[in-house]
Every structure is written in structure tokens, then in C-alpha cells.
Coordinates of C-alpha atoms and ligand atoms in Angstrom, one line a residue:
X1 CA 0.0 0.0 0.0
X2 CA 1.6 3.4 -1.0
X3 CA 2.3 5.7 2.2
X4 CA 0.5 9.2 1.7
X5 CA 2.3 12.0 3.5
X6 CA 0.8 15.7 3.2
X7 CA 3.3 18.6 4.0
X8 CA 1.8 21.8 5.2
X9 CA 4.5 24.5 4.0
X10 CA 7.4 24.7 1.4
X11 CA 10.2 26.4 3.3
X12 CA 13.7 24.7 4.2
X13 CA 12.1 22.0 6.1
X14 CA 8.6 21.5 4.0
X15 CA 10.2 21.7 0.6
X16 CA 13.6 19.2 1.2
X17 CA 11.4 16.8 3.0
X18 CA 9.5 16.5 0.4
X19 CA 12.0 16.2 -2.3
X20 CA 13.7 12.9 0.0
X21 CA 10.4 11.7 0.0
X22 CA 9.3 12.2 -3.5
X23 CA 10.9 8.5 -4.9
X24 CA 9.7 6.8 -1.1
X25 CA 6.1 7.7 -0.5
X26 CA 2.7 9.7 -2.7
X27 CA 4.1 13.2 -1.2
X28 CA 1.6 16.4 -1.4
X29 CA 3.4 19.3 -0.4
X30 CA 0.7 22.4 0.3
X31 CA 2.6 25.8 -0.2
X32 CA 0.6 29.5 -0.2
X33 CA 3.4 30.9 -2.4
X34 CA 5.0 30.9 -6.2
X35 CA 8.3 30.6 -4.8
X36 CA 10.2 29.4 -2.6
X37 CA 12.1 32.6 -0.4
X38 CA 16.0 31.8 0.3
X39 CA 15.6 34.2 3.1
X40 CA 19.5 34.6 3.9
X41 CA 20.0 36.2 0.4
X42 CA 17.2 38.4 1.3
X43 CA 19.6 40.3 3.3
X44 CA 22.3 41.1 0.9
X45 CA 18.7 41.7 -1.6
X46 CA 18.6 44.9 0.1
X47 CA 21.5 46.7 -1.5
X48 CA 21.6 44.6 -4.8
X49 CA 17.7 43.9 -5.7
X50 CA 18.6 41.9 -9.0
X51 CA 19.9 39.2 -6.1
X52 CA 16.0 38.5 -6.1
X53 CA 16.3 37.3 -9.5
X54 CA 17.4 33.9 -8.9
X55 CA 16.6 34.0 -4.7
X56 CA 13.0 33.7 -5.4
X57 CA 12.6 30.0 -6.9
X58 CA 9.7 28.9 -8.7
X59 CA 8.2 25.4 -6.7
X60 CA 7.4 24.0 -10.3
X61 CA 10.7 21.7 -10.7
X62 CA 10.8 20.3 -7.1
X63 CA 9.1 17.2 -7.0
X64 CA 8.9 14.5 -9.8
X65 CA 6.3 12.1 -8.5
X66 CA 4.4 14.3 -5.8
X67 CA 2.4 17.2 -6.5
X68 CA 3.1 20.6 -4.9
X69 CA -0.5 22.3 -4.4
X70 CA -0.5 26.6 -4.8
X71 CA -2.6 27.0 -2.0
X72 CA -3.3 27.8 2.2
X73 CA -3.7 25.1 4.2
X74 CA -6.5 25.9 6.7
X75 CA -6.6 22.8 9.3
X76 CA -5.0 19.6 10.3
X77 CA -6.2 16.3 11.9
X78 CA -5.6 12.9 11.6
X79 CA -6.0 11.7 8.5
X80 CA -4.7 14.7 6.5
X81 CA -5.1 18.8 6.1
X82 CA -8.2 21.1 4.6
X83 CA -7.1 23.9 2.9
X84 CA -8.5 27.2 2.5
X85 CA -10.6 26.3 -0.6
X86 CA -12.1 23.5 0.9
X87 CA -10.0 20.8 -0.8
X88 CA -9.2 17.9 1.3
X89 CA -5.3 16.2 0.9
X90 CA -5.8 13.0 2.8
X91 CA -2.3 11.6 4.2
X92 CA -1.2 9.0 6.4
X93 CA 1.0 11.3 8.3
X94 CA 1.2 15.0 8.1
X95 CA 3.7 17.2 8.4
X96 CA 3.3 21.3 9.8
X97 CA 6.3 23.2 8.5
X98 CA 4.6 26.9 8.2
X99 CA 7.8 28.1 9.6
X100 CA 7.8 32.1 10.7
X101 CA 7.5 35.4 10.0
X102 CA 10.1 38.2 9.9
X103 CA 10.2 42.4 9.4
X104 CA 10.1 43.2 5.7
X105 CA 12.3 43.3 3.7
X106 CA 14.0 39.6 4.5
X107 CA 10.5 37.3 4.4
X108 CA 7.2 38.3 2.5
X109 CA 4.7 39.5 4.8
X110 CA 1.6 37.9 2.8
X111 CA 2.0 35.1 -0.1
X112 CA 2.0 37.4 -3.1
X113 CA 5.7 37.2 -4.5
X114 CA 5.3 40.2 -6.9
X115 CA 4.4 42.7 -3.4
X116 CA 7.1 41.0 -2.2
X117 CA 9.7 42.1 -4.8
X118 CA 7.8 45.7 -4.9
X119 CA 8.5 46.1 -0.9
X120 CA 12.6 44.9 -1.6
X121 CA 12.5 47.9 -4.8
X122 CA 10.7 50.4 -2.3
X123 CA 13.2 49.6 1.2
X124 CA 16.4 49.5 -1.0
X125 CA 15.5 53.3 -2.7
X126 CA 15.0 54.5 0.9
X127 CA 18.3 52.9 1.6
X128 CA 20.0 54.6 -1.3
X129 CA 18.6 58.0 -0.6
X130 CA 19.2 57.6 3.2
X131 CA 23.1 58.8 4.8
X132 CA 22.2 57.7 8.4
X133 CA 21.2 54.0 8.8
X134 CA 20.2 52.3 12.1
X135 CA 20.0 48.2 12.7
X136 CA 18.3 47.3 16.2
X137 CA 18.5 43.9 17.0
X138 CA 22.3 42.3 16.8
X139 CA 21.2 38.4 15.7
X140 CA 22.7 37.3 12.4
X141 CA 20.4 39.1 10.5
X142 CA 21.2 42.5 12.0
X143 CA 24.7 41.6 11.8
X144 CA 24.7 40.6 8.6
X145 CA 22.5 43.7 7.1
X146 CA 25.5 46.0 9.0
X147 CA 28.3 44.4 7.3
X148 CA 26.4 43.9 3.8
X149 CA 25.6 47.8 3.5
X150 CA 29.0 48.4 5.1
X151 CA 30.2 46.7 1.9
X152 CA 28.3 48.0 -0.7
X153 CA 27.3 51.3 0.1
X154 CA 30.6 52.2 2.5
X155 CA 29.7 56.1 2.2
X156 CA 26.5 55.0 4.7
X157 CA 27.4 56.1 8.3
X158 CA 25.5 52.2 9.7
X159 CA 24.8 52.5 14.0
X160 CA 24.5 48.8 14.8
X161 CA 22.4 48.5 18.1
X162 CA 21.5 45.5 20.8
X163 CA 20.8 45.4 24.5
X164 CA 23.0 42.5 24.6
X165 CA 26.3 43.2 26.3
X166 CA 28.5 41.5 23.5
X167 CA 27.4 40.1 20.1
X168 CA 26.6 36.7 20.1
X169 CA 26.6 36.0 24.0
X170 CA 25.8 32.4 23.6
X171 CA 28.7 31.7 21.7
X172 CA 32.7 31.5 22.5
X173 CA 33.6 35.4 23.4
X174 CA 36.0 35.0 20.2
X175 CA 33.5 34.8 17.6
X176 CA 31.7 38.0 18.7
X177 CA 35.0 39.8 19.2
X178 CA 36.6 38.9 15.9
X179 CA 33.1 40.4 14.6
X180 CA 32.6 43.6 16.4
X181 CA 36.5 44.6 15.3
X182 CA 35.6 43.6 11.8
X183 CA 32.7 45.3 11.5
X184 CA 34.5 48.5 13.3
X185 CA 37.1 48.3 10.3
X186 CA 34.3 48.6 7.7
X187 CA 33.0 52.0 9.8
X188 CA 30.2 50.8 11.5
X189 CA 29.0 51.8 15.0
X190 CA 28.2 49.1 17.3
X191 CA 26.0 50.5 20.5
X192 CA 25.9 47.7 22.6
X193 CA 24.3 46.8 26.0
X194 CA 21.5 49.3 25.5
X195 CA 18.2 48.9 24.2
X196 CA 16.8 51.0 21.9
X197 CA 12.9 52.4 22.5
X198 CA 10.8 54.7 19.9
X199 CA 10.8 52.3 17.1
X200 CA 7.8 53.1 15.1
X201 CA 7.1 49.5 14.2
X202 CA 9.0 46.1 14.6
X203 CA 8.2 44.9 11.2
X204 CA 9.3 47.8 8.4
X205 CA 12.2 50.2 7.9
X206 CA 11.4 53.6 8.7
X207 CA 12.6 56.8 9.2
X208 CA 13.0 58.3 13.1
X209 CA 14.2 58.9 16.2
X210 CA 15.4 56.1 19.0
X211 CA 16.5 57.0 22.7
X212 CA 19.2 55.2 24.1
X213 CA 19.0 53.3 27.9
X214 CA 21.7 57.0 29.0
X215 CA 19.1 58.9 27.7
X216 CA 20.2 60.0 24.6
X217 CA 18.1 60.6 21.4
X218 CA 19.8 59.9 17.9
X219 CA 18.3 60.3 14.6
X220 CA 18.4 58.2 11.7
X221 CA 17.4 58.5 8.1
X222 CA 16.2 54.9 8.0
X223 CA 16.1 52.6 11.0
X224 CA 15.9 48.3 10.3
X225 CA 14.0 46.3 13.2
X226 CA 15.9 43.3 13.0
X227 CA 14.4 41.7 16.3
X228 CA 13.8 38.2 15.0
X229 CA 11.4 35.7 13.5
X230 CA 7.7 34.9 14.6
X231 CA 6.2 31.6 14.3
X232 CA 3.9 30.9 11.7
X233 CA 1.7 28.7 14.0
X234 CA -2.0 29.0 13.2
X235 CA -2.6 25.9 11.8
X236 CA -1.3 23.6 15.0
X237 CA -3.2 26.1 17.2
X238 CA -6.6 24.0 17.5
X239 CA -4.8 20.4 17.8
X240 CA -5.6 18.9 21.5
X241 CA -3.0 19.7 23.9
X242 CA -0.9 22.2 21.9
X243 CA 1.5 24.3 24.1
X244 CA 3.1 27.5 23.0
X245 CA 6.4 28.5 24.1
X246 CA 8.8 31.7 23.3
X247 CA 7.9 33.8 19.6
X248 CA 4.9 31.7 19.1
X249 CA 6.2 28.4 18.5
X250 CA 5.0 24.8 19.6
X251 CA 6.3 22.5 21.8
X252 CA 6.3 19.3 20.4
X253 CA 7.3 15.7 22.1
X254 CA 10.6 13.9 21.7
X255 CA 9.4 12.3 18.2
X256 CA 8.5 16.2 16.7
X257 CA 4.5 15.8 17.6
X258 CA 3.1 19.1 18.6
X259 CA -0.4 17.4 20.3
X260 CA -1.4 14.3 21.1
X261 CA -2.5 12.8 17.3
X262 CA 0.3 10.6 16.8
X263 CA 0.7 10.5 13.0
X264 CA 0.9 14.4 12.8
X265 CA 4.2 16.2 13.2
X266 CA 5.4 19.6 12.9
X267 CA 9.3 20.8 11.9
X268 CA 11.5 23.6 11.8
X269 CA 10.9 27.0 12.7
X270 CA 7.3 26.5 13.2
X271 CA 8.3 23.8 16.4
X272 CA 10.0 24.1 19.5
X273 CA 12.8 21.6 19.8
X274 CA 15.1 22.5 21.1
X275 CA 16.4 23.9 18.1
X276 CA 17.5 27.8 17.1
X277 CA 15.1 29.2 14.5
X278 CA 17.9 28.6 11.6
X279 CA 18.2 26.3 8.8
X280 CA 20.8 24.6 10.2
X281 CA 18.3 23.1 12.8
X282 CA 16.1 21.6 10.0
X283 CA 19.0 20.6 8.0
X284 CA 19.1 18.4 11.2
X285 CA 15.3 17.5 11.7
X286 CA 15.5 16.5 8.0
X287 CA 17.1 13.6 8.7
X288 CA 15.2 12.3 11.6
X289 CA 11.8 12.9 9.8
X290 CA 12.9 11.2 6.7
X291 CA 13.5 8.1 8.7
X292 CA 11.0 8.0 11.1
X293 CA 8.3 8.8 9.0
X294 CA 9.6 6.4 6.4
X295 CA 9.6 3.3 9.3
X296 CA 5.8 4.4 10.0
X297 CA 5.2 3.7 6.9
X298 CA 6.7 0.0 7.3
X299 CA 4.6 -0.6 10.0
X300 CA 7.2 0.6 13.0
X301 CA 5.6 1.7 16.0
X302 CA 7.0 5.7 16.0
X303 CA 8.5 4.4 20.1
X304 CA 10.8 2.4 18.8
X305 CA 12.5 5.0 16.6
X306 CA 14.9 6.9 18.3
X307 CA 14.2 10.6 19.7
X308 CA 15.3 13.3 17.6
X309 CA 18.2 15.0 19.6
X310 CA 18.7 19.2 18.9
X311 CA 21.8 20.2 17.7
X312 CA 22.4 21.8 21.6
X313 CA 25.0 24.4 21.7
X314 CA 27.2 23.0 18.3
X315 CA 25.0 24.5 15.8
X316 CA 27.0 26.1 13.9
X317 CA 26.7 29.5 13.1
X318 CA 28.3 31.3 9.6
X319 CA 28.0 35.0 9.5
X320 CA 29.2 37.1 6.1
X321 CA 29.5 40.3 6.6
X322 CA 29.5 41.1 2.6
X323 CA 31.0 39.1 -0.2
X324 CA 34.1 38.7 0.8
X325 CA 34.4 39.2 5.0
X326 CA 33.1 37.6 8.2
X327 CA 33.4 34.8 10.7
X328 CA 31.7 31.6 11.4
X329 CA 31.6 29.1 14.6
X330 CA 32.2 25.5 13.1
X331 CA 30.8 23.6 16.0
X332 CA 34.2 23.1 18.0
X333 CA 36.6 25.7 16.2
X334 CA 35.8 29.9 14.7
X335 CA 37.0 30.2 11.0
X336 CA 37.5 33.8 9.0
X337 CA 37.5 35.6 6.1
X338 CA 38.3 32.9 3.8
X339 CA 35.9 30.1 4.7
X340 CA 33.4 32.3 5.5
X341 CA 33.5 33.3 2.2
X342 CA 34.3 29.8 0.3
X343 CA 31.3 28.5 2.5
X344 CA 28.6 30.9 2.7
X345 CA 29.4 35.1 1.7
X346 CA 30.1 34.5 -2.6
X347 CA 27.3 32.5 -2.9
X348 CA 24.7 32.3 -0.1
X349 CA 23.4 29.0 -0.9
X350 CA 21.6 30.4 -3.7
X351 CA 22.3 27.5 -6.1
X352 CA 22.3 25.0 -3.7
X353 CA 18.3 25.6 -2.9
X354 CA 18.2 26.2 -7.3
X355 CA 19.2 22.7 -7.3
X356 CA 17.5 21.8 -4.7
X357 CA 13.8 23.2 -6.7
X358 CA 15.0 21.6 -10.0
X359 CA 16.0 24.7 -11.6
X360 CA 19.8 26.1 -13.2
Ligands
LIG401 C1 16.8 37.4 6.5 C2 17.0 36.0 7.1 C3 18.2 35.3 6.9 C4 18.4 34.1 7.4 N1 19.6 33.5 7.2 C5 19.8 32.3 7.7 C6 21.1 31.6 7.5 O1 22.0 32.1 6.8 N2 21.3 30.4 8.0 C7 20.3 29.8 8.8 O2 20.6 28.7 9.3 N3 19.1 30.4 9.0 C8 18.9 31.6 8.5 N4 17.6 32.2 8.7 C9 16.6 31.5 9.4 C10 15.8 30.6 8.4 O3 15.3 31.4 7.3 C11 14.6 29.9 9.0 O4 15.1 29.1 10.1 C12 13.9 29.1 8.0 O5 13.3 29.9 7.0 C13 12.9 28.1 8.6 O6 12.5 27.2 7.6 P1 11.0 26.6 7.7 O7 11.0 25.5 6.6 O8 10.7 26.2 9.1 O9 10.0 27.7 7.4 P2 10.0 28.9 6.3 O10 11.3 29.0 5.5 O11 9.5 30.1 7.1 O12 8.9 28.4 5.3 C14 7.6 28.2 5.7 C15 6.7 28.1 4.4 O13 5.4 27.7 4.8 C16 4.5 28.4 4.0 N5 3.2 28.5 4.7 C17 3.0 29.1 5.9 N6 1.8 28.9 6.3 C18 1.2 28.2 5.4 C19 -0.1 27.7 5.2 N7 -1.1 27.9 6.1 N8 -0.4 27.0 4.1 C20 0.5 26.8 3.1 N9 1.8 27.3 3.2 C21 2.1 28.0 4.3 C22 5.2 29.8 3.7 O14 4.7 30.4 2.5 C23 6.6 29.4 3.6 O15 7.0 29.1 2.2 C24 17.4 33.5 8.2 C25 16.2 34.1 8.4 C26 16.0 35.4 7.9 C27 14.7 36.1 8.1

């Protein structure tokens, strides 16, 4: 009997999964948008638009067997998910990988790609016309934005800020250090340690004032929230015995089960486990889901396959700041420029996830 598997969501986790599957098991993978967003060259899309061009990837040439349906999932149960239309994708096990949400420019706010592009065109003209730039929020996206305009656009004077004492406080001092004097170099100013207050909104880049925790009041032209991502989490919310836990996310069992139907699953940044919201984590979960889900579908009882464990405080971590600079934290050892930039800052992945959706 051929094993059904519905996917609710096409991001890292949804859209992979699905492709490992596609040969195994009838996949359906439900996805609201055109294309699929490789968020991390959303960041270096705000000073070089035509990035979009290939960082936007139509879902058309991803699966072979499976179907991926253009649509919004509206509910799950057991034995599959109801989507917004009313049509009904009946599964033996179903997967809930809606992921998150984050400010605009770096992840569509809705599911219309062509807005999406228009809101990248609009933020990088106010970027071009503005002299005095502010970042608040010092995670790798905030980081990242500082030393991508740093790089591009080095005639920007960039204010960096974050109420965290260091950057990166969770991992060895050395990795924030090597940072902070890098992106000191390129002429940006880190405030660090103090939280900003007065931003007009967390979720778009606009111009104004922020006041500092010593009191003082600075002006920017254009000010970035980059505070970080929100759970996408809707669809889990009505399953019995859901929990949420910090920005929105699910709490899900040792075997990725967000309630107690036990044939419904939920991954990446949409589920709490343990994980950081990156796609390094699913490029962990992948794995265990693959497996497990394929040993339910030979008759294994899911407590016999063995708990997923998080990646704990190894993730690594790779942070470009432009092209050509940055550092990353390899798990047991902090690399540079040069692998930084052989890894991750040429190319960000971009044809990687190509690949990965069948196109060149
Ligand atoms: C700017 C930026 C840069 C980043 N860079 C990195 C990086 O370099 N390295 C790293 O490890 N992490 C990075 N991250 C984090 C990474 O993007 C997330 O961890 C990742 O997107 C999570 O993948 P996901 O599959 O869980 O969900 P998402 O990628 O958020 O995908 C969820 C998908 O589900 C779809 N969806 C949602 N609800 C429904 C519904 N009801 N019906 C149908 N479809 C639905 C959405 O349209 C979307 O396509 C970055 C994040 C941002 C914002």
C-alpha cells in the first residue's frame, strides 16, 4: 500500500522533506506561495535587488512524482489537512512546517511574490537615498545587514544596536570579538548593551528617532527592526493539547509531535525543539523525519524509533559580513574571512536551494 504524506509548507524543512520523500512515499506538499524565499539572500537583496532574480525560486521543478499544491492550508487532523478552498489532501501522516514570519524586507509579509519584490525595490531606494542608517537587534540578521551595506554602500554612516552586552553571547567570546573589530574596520558603530525604545514598528524600515537606555536621542534616516522571526503557527493552534512557548512556537514531544495525534508532526521554525530558529536546525530534523516517518510507513511503532536530539549548543553558526568578509563558529573551532567566504558570503546557498527546486 503506498504511504501518503501531506506537508503543510514549502520552506527549508517542507520543501527538502519533500523532495527525499518524492521517490519513497505519494508526497503532497501544500505551499501559499510561487516561490520558494531563500531568506538569507534576502539580506544582501537589500543593496543589490537583482539578487531576487534567482533568490526567489519557482516550486514547479521540485518534485517528480508528488504534487506541490498553490494554495493555504486551513486545518489539520488525523488523517490529512483542509485547505482554505475546501480541498481535502488525505495523508497518512502529516507534516506542519509553516515556519515564521520576519520584518520586511527579508520574508514576505503575505504570499504574493510580486508585493514581495515591490517592498525589496521600495526599502532599497530609501536605503539609497538615506546617509544615516540604524539596525536594532544584533542576531545574524542584524549583523549581517551591518556588514552587507557596510560593503556595498561604505559612504552609509551604519549605527548597529542591541541590549546584549556582546554580540553573540551564547557563543565563545571570540566569535563576537573577531566580529565587532571587523565590523569597526568597515566604519560601522556598534552601541551595545543598550536597548533602543521609539521604534515606530517592529516589522518595516522607517525613518525616526530612537532613545538610548543613558538617555540620549539619535536620529536616523532609516532605521531596520531586525528583532527576530515569529512563528507561523496558526494551523497547530486548534490540535488537542498544543502548548506555546517563546515567539509563538509549539512544543512538540521527543518524536516532533506538537499534540497528542500521533501521526501528525510539525518541523523547523514553526516547532519548538530545542532547536534555534535557523536552517541549520532543520537541516538536522530532515534527517530524523525522513526516517522515522519512512519506518511508520513499514509498520514501525514511532517508540521504537529513536528521539530526535537538537543540535544543543554545536549549531553552527556562519556569518558574512558582505562578499568577501566575516566569521563563522564550526561547531568546535571559529573560521574567518576565507571560509566564510568559500562556504557561505560568494554565494549564499543560492544555487544549492536552485538545485535543490530543480531549476539552473
Ligand atoms: C533574513 C533571514 C536570513 C536568514 N539566514 C539564515 C542563514 O543564513 N542560516 C540559517 O541557518 N538560518 C537563516 N535564517 C533562518 C531561516 O530562514 C529559517 O530558520 C527558515 O526559514 C525556517 O525554515 P522553515 O522551513 O521552518 O520555514 P519557512 O522558511 O518560514 O517556510 C515556511 C513556508 O510555509 C509556507 N506557509 C506558511 N503557512 C502556510 C499555510 N497555512 N499553508 C501553506 N503554506 C504555508 C510559507 O509560505 C513558507 O514558504 C534566516 C532568516 C531570515 C529572516
Amino acid at each position: 500500500m503506498t504511504q501518503h504524506i501531506a506537508i503543510g509548507g514549502g520552506g527549508y524543512i517542507g520543501a527538502e522533506l519533500a523532495k527525499s520523500l518524492d521517490a519513497k512515499a505519494e508526497v503532497t506538499l501544500i505551499e501559499a506561495r510561487s516561490h520558494f524565499v531563500h531568506a538569507p539572500a534576502m539580506i544582501r537583496g537589500v543593496v543589490d535587488p537583482a539578487l531576487l532574480d534567482r533568490a526567489l525560486i519557482p516550486y514547479d521543478g521540485l518534485l517528480k512524482r508528488g504534487r506541490v499544491v498553490r494554495a493555504r492550508a486551513a486545518s489539520v487532523d488525523a488523517t490529512g489537512i483542509t485547505l482554505e478552498d475546501g480541498r481535502r489532501i488525505a495523508a497518512d501522516q502529516v507534516v506542519v512546517a509553516t515556519g515564521s514570519g520576519n520584518a520586511a524586507p527579508f520574508k514576505p509579509k503575505g504570499d504574493d511574490i510580486a508585493a514581495f519584490r515591490a517592498e525589496n525595490a521600495r526599502v532599497h531606494a530609501q536605503l539609497q537615498a538615506a546617509q544615516t542608517v540604524a539596525i536594532v537587534g544584533a542576531g545574524a540578521v542584524g549583523t549581517e545587514l551591518a556588514g552587507e551595506i557596510a560593503h556595498a554602500m561604505p559612504n552609509k554612516r551604519i549605527t548597529l544596536i542591541s541590549g546584549q552586552p556582546r554580540l553573540f553571547p551564547d557563543k565563545p567570546p571570540a566569535f563576537g570579538t573577531k566580529l565587532t573589530k571587523k565590523l569597526e574596520r568597515a566604519g560601522v558603530r556598534l552601541i551595545l548593551g543598550q536597548r533602543a525604545e521609539g521604534l515606530e514598528n517592529l516589522t518595516d524600515p522607517h525613518a525616526g528617532s530612537l532613545w538610548l537606555a543613558d538617555g540620549s536621542e539619535h536620529e536616523f534616516d532609516l532605521i531596520f527592526p531586525t528583532l527576530g522571526s515569529r512563528a507561523n503557527s496558526d494551523l497547530l493552534q486548534s490540535l488537542p493539547g498544543v502548548q506555546t512557548g517563546s515567539a509563538g512556537r509549539i512544543r512538540v514531544d521527543p518524536w516532533l509531535r506538537p499534540s497528542s495525534l500521533p501521526n501528525v508532526f510539525a518541523a523547523g521554525d514553526v516547532a519548538d525543539a530545542g532547536d534555534a530558529m535557523t536552517i541549520v536546525a532543520t537541516s538536522r530534523q530532515l534527517p530524523w523525519l525522513k526516517k522515522a516517518l519512512l519506518s511508520l510507513g513499514k509498520g514501525t511503532p514511532l517508540e521504537r524509533i529513536k528521539p530526535y536530539a537538537p543540535w544543543g549548543k554545536k549549531a553552527p553558526l556562519l556569518l558574512p559580513l558582505g562578499p568577501r568578509k566575516g566569521s563563522s563558529f564550526l561547531g568546535i573551532m571559529t573560521a574567518g574571512d576565507f571560509l566564510t567566504r568559500k562556504i557561505k558570503g560568494e554565494d549564499l546557498f543560492v544555487k544549492k536551494y536552485r538545485s535543490l527546486l530543480g531549476q539552473p
